[in-house]
XYZ file of C-alpha atoms in Angstrom:
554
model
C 125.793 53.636 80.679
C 124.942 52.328 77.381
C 121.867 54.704 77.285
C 123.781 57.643 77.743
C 126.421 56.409 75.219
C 123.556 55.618 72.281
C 122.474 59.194 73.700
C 125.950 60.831 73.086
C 126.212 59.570 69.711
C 123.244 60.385 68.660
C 123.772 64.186 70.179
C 126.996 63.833 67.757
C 125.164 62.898 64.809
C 122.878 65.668 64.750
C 125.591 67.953 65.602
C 127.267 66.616 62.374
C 124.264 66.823 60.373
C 124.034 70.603 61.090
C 127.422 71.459 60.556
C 127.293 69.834 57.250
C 124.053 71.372 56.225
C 125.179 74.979 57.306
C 128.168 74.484 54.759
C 126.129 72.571 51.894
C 123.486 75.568 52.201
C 123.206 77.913 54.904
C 126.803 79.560 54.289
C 126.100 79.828 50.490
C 122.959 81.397 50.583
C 124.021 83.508 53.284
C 127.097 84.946 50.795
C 124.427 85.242 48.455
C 122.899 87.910 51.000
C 126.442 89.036 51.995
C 127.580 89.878 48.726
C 124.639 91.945 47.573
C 125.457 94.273 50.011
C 128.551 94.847 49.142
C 127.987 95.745 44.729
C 131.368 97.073 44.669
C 133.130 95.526 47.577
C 132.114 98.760 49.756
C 129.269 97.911 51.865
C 125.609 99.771 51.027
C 122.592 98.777 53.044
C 120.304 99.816 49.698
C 122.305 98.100 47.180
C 119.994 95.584 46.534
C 117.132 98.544 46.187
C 119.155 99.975 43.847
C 119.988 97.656 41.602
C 115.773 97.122 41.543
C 115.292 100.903 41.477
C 117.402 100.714 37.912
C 114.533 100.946 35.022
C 115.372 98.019 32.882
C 115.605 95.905 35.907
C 112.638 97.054 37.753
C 110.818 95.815 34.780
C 112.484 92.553 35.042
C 111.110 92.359 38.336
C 107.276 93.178 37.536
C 107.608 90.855 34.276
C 108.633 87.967 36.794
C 105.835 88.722 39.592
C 103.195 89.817 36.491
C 104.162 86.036 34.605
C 103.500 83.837 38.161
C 100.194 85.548 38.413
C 99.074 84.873 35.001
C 100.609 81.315 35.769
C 97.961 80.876 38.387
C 95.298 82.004 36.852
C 95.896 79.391 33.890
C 96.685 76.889 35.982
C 93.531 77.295 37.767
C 91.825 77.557 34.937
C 93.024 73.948 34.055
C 93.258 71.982 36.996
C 89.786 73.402 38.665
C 87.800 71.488 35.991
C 90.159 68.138 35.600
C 89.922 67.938 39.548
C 85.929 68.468 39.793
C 85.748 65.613 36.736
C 87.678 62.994 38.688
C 86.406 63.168 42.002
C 82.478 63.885 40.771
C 81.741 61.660 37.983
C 83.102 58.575 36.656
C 86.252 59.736 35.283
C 87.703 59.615 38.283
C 87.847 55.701 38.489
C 90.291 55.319 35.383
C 93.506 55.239 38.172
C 95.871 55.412 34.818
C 94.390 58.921 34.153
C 96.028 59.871 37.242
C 99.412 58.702 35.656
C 99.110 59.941 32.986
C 97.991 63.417 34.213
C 101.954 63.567 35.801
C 103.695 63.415 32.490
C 103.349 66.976 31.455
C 104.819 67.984 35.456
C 107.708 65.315 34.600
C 108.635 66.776 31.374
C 111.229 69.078 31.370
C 110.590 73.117 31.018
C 112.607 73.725 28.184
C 112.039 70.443 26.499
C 108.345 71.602 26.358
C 108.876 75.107 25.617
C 111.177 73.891 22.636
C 108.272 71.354 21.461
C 105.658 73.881 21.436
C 107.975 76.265 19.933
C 108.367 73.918 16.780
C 104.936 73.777 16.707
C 103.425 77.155 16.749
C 106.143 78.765 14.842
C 106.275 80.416 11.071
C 106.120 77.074 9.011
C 105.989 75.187 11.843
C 103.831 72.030 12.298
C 100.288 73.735 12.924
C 100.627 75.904 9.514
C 102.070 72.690 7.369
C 98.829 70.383 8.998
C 96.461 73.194 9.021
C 97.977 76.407 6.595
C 95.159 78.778 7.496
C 96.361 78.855 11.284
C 99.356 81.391 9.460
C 97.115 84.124 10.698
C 97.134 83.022 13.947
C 100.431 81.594 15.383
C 102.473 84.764 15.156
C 99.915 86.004 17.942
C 101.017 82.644 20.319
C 104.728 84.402 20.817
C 103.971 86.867 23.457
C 103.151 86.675 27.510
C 100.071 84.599 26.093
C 101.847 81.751 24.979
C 104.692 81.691 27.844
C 101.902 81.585 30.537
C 99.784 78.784 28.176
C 103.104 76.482 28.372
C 103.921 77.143 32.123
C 100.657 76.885 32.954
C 100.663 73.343 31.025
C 103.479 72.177 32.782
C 102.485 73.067 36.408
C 98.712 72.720 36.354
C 98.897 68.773 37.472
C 100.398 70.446 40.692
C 97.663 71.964 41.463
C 95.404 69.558 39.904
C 96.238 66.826 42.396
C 96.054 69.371 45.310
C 92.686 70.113 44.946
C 91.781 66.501 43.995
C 92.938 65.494 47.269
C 90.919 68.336 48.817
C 87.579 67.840 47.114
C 87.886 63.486 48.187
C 87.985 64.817 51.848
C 85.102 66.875 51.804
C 82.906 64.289 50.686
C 79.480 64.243 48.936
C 77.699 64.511 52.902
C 78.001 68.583 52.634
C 76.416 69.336 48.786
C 73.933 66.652 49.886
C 73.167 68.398 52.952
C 72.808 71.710 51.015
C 70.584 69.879 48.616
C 68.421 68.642 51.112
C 67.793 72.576 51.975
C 66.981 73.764 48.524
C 70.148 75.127 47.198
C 71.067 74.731 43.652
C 74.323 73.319 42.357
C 75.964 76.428 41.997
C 74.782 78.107 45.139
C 76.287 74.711 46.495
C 79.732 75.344 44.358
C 80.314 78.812 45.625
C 78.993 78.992 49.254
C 79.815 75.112 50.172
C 82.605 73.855 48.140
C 84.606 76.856 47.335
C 85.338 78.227 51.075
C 86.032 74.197 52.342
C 88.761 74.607 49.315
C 90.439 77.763 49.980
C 93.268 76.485 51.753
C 94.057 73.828 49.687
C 93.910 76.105 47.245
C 95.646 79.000 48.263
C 98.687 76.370 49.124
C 98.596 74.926 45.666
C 98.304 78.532 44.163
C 101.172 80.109 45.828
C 103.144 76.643 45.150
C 102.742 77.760 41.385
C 103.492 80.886 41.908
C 106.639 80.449 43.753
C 107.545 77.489 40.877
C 107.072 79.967 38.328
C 108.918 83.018 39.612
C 112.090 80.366 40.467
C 111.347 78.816 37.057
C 114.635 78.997 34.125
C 113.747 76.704 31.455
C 110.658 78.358 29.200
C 111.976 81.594 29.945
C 115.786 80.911 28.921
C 113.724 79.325 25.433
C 110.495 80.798 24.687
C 110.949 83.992 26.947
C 114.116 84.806 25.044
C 112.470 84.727 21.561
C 110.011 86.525 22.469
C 112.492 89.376 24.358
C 110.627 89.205 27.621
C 113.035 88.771 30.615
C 112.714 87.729 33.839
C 114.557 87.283 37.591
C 116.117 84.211 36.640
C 117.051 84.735 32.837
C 118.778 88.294 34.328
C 120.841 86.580 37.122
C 121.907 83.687 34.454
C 122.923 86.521 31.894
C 125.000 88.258 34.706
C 126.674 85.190 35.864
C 127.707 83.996 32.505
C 128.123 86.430 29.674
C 130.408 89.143 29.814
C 130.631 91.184 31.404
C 130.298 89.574 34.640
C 128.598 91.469 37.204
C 128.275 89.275 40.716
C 126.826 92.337 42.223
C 123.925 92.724 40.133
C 123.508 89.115 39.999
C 123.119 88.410 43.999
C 120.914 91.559 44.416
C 118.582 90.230 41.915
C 119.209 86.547 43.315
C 118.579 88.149 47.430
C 115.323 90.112 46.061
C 114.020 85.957 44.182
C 114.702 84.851 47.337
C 113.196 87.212 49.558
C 109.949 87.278 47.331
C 110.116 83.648 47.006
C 110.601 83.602 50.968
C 107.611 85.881 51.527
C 104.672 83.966 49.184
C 106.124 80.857 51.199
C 105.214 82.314 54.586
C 102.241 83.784 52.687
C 101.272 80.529 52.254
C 101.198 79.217 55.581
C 99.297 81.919 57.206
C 96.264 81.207 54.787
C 96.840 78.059 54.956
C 96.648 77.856 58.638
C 93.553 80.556 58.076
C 91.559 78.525 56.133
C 91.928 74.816 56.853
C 88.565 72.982 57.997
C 88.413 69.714 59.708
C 86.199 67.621 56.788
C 87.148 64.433 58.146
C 85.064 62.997 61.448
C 84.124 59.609 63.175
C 81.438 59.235 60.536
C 84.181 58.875 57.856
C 83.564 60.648 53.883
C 82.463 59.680 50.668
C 83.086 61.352 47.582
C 80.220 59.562 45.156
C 80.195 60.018 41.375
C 77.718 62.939 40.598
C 74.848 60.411 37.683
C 76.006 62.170 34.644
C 74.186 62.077 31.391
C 76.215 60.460 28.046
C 76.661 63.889 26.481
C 77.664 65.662 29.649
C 80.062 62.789 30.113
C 81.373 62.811 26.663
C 81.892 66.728 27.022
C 83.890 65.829 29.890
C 85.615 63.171 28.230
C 86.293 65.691 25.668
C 88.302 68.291 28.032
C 90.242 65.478 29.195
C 91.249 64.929 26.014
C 92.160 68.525 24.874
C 94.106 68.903 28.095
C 95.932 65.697 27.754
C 96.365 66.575 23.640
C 97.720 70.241 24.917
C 100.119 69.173 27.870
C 101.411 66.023 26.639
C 100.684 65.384 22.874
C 101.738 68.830 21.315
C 105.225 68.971 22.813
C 106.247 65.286 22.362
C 104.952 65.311 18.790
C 106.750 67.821 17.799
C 109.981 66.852 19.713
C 109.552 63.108 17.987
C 108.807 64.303 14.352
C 111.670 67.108 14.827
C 114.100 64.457 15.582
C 113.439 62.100 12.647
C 113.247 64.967 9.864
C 116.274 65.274 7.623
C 115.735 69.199 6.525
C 113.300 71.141 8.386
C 112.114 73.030 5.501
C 110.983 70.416 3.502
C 107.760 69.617 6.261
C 105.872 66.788 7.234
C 106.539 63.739 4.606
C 107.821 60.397 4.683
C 110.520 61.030 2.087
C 112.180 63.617 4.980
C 112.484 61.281 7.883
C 115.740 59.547 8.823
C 117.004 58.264 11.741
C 120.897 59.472 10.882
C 120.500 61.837 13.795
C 120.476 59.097 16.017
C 123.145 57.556 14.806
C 124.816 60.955 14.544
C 124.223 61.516 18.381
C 124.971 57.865 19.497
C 127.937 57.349 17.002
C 131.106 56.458 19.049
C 133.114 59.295 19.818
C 130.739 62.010 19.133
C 129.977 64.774 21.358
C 126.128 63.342 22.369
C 126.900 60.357 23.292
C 129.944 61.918 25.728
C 127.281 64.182 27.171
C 124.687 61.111 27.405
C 127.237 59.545 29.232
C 128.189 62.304 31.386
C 124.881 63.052 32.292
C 124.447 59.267 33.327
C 127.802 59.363 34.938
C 126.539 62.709 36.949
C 123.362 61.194 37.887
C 124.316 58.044 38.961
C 127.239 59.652 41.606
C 124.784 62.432 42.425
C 121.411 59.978 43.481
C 124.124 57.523 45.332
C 125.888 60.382 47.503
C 122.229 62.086 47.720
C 120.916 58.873 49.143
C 123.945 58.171 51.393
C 123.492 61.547 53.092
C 119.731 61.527 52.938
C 119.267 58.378 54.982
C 121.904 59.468 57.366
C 119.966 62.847 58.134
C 116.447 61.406 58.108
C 117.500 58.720 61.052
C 118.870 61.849 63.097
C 115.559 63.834 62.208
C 113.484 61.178 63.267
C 110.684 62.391 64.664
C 111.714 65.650 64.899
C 110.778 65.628 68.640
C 113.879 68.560 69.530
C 115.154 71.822 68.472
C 118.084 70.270 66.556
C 116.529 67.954 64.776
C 113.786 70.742 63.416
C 116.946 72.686 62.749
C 118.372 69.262 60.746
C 114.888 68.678 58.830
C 114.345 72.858 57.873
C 118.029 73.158 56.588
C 117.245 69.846 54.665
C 114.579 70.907 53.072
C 115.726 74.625 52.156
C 116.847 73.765 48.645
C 113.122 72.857 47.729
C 112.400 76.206 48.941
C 115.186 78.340 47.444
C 114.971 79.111 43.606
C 117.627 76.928 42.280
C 119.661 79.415 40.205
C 120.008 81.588 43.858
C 121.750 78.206 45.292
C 123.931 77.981 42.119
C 125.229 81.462 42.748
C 125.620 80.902 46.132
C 127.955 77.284 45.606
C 129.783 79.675 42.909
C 131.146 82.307 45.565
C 131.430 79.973 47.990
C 133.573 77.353 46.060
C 135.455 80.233 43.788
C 136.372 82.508 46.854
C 139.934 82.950 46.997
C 139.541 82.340 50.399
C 138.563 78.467 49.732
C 141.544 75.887 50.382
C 139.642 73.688 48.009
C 139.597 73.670 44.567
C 136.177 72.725 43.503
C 135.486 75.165 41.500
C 135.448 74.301 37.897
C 135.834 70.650 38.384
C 133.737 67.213 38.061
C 132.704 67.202 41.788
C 131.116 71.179 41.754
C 128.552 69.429 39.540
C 127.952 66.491 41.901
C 127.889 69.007 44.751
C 125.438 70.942 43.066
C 123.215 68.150 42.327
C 123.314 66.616 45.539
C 122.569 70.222 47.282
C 120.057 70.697 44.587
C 117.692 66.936 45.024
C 118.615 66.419 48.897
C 115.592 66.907 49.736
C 114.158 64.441 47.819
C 115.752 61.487 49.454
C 115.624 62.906 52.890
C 111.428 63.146 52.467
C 111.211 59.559 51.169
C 113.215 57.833 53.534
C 111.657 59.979 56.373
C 108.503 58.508 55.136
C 109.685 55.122 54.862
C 111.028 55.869 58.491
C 107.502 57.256 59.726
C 105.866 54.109 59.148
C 108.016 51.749 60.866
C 106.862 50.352 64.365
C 109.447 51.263 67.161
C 108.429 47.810 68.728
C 110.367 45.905 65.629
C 113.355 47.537 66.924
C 112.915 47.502 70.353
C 112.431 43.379 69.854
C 115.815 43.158 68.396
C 117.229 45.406 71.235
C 115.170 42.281 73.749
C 116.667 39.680 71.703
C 120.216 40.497 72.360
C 120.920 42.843 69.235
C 123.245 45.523 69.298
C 122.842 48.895 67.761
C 124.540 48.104 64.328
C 122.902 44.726 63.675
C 119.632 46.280 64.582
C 120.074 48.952 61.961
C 121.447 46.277 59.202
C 119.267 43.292 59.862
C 115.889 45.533 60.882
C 115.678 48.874 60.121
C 117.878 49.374 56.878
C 115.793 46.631 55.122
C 112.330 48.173 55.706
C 114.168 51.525 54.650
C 114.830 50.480 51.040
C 111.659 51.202 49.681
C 112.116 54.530 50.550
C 115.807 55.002 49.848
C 114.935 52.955 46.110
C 112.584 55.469 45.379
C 114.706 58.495 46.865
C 117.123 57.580 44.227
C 115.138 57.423 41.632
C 113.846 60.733 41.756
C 117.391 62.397 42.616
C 118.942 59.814 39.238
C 115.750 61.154 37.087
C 115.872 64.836 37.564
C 119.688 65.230 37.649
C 120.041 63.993 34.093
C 117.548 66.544 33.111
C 118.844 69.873 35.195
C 119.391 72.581 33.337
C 120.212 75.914 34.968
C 122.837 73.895 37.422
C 124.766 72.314 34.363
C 124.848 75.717 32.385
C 126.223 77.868 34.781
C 128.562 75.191 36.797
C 129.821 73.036 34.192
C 133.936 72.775 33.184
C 134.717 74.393 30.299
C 134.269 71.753 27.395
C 131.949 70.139 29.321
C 128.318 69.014 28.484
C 125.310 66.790 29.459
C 122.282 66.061 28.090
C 120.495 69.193 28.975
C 123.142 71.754 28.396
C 123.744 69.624 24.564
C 119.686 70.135 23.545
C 120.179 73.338 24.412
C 122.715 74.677 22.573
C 121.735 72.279 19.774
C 118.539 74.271 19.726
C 119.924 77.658 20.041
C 122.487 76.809 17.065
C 119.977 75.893 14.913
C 120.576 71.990 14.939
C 116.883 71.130 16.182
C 116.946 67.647 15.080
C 120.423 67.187 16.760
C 118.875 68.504 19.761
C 115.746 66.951 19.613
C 117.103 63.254 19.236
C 118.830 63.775 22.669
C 115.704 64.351 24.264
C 113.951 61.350 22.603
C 116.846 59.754 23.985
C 116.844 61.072 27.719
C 112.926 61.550 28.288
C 113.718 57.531 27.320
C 116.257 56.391 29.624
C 114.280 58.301 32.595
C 111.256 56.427 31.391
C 113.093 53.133 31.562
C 114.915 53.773 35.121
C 111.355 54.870 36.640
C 110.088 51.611 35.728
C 113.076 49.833 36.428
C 112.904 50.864 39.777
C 108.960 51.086 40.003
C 109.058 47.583 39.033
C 112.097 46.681 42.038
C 110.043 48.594 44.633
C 107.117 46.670 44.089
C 108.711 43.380 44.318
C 109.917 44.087 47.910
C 106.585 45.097 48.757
């Protein structure tokens, strides 16, 4: 009887967990669908086609598929090399390179975008260090430069992709091929390459699908350089007048459907091209002997990606934030710290967005984490139909290009239909947050869950326990790692969301994000570039806060 009562409840549970996921994020994206059809509240089956057929925003369309491509390729083009260098000579034993290599991914879009902005602009840094690089910045705004800073900010993605790929094939295979004769490059492209492919084509489509879903650099660079894309089109529609909700879900149904389509793309050639590398024999992956100046040219691409990716952007956002006048360059005489004191000075309008980004964050990771634990115990181990149903739905916002789940929560929570009034208020942020990073927390803790032995609970269940003081006094404990680190990420990315916070916020409102960014547009870099010191800072601190906490209860 007690079997079939756990049984029951559980049943329940997952029930629950559907119900709430299908309103969190099935019914939204499904009125995102809904509503393209109907442009002008009349139903047309080739609305959506129509809105694409339309010149200007057919162009849209190829400039968003035309940038992920390009995003790819430069990615590639970056990640190839850095992954080759760690797992084939000795670079790959410095473990804080590793770390390091994660920064630029961390790093905000726009914050980036802005950085290398400042840098490569008329007068900017580059001209006042070097002046005869006047002739060539001016060439840097155009598709060139977008993809360069995209591709700098996604190519440690891929990079630790096909790392991890190239460690499980081993050194046994190019030795084998050596054996027989065959150079290193014959090795490269007939060995290495094909066992790659589909890690690679994951990892490439990953990017691509990042990209395409991507709002930052494009609401920054891609604006000043007048080259629009999906996202930057379905923000405009949403939020300057006038407001068109038609065009905006047909564009946000077609990102979806495209971004829905390189996903499955991905698992078919995935599923293709996966080889079995690992056997009973085990694999190494040994450090190719590498001569000093081979190893100091590698060195030296390390360093140039590393200087490119992390150094250009937060040198410029650093020295922006400390100069008094922009005009009057790089000397001592022009730095001040009065913007801080501007931005933190009691009452003033950064430090209420610092603190309502904090505020945001902190509600957001908690109710995140809450819900996160409760759906990865009724996942488990995903052994039924509802709980695939529980773990798919919980994942879907990972999938989904953000700004198509923002417009979806917006005619959801603004339909006159809706008893509650949401809309427009402190908790539409949190719900957007939470809908946003869910997936987060639920992927952690499942994680934590996976590796927990069902014997520990099963010995409680011997020892007289019942079902809540098993779950308090057993499994919560060996959970926290997992829900710790859950929170972290949710707390860390919240402060820094952009598109959410710009097209959600009340009136009046700001954070941190939505603050640098109209600090930036307005012309008050400095302003703007303080309150990034200041947040990149905090989520610095919190990381290893937490990093620090986790480790302890190891």
């Amino acid at each position: 009887m007690l079997r079939f009562a756990n049984r029951l409840f559980h049943q329940k549970g997952v029930a629950l967990a559907i119900i709430l996921l299908l309103a969190a994020i099935g019914l939204p994206l499904f009125l995102v669908l809904l509503k393209s059809f109907f442009p002008d509240d009349h139903f047309d089956v080739w609305a959506p086609l129509n809105v694409i057929l339309d010149t200007d925003l057919r162009g849209v369309l190829f400039n968003s598929l035309w940038m992920g491509f390009w995003v790819v390729a430069g990615a590639t083009a970056l990640a190839f090399p850095m992954a080759f260098l760690s797992v084939k000579t000795s670079i790959g034993q410095k473990k804080w390179l590793d770390i390091i290599l994660i920064v630029p991914f961390m790093t905000p879009p726009y914050i980036g975008s802005m950085g290398w902005i400042l840098f490569m602009e008329k007068r900017g840094f580059l001209e006042q260090m070097v002046p005869a690089a006047q002739a060539v910045t001016p060439y840097f705004f155009s598709l060139f430069g977008m993809v360069a800073i995209m591709s700098l900010h996604l190519f440690p993605f891929l990079y630790l992709i096909l790392r991890n790929a190239l460690m499980r094939i081993g050194a046994g295979y190019e030795e084998a091929g050596a054996v027989h004769g065959a150079p290193f490059l014959y090795r490269l492209r007939r060995i290495v390459l094909p066992l790659l492919l589909g890690s690679y084509a994951m990892g490439a489509l990953l990017v691509f699908v990042k990209t395409i879903a991507e709002f930052g650099t494009p609401a920054t660079f891609g604006r000043k350089i007048g080259y629009y894309v999906l996202t930057t089109e379905i923000h405009r529609y949403t939020s300057s007048w006038p407001i068109d909700f038609g065009k905006a879900t047909a564009l946000s149904s077609v990102l979806l459907t495209t971004c829905l389509v390189f996903w499955y793309m991905q698992s078919v050639i995935t599923r293709r091209f996966q080889y079995q590398t690992l056997g009973g024999k085990g694999s190494r992956a040994a450090a190719r002997p590498t001569s000093r100046w081979r190893l100091a040219l590698a060195w030296g691409y390390v360093a140039v990606l590393l200087g490119l990716s992390i150094g250009v952007p937060y040198f410029s956002i650093i020295v922006a934030s400390f100069q008094k006048l922009r005009g009057d360059g790089l000397s001592w005489d022009n730095f001040t710290l009065s913007h801080y004191q501007t931005l933190l000075g009691f009452g003033s309008t950064g430090l209420e967005s610092l603190l309502n980004s904090l505020g945001l964050a902190l509600v957001s990771a908690t109710i995140a984490v809450l819900l996160g634990t409760f759906l990865a115990l009724k996942i488990g181990s995903a052994a039924t139909r509802p709980q695939r149903v529980v773990d798919l739905f919980s994942l879907l916002p990972n999938t989904v290009p953000g700004i198509v789940t923002v417009v979806g929560l917006i005619l959801l929570w603004n339909a006159p239909w809706m008893p509650i009034p949401l809309y427009n208020t402190y908790g539409m942020v949190v719900l957007t947050y939470v809908v946003f990073f869910l997936p987060y927390s639920v992927q952690y803790i499942k994680s934590s869950l996976s590796q927990i032995d069902q014997t520990l609970l099963q010995a409680g269940r011997v020892f007289g326990a019942g079902s809540w003081y098993t779950f308090r006094r057993i499994l919560l404990p060996l959970l926290v790692p997992g829900i710790l680190a859950g929170w972290m990420m949710t707390f860390t990315i919240s402060i820094r969301e952009l598109v959410a916070s710009l097209m959600i916020l009340p009136p009046s409102m700001q954070v941190s994000a939505t603050y640098i960014f109209s600090q930036f547009e307005q012309g008050d870099v400095s302003l703007g570039m303080a309150m990034a010191v200041v947040s990149v800072g905090l989520t610095t601190i919190v990381l290893a806060i937490m990093n620090y906490i986790n480790a302890d209860r190891k």
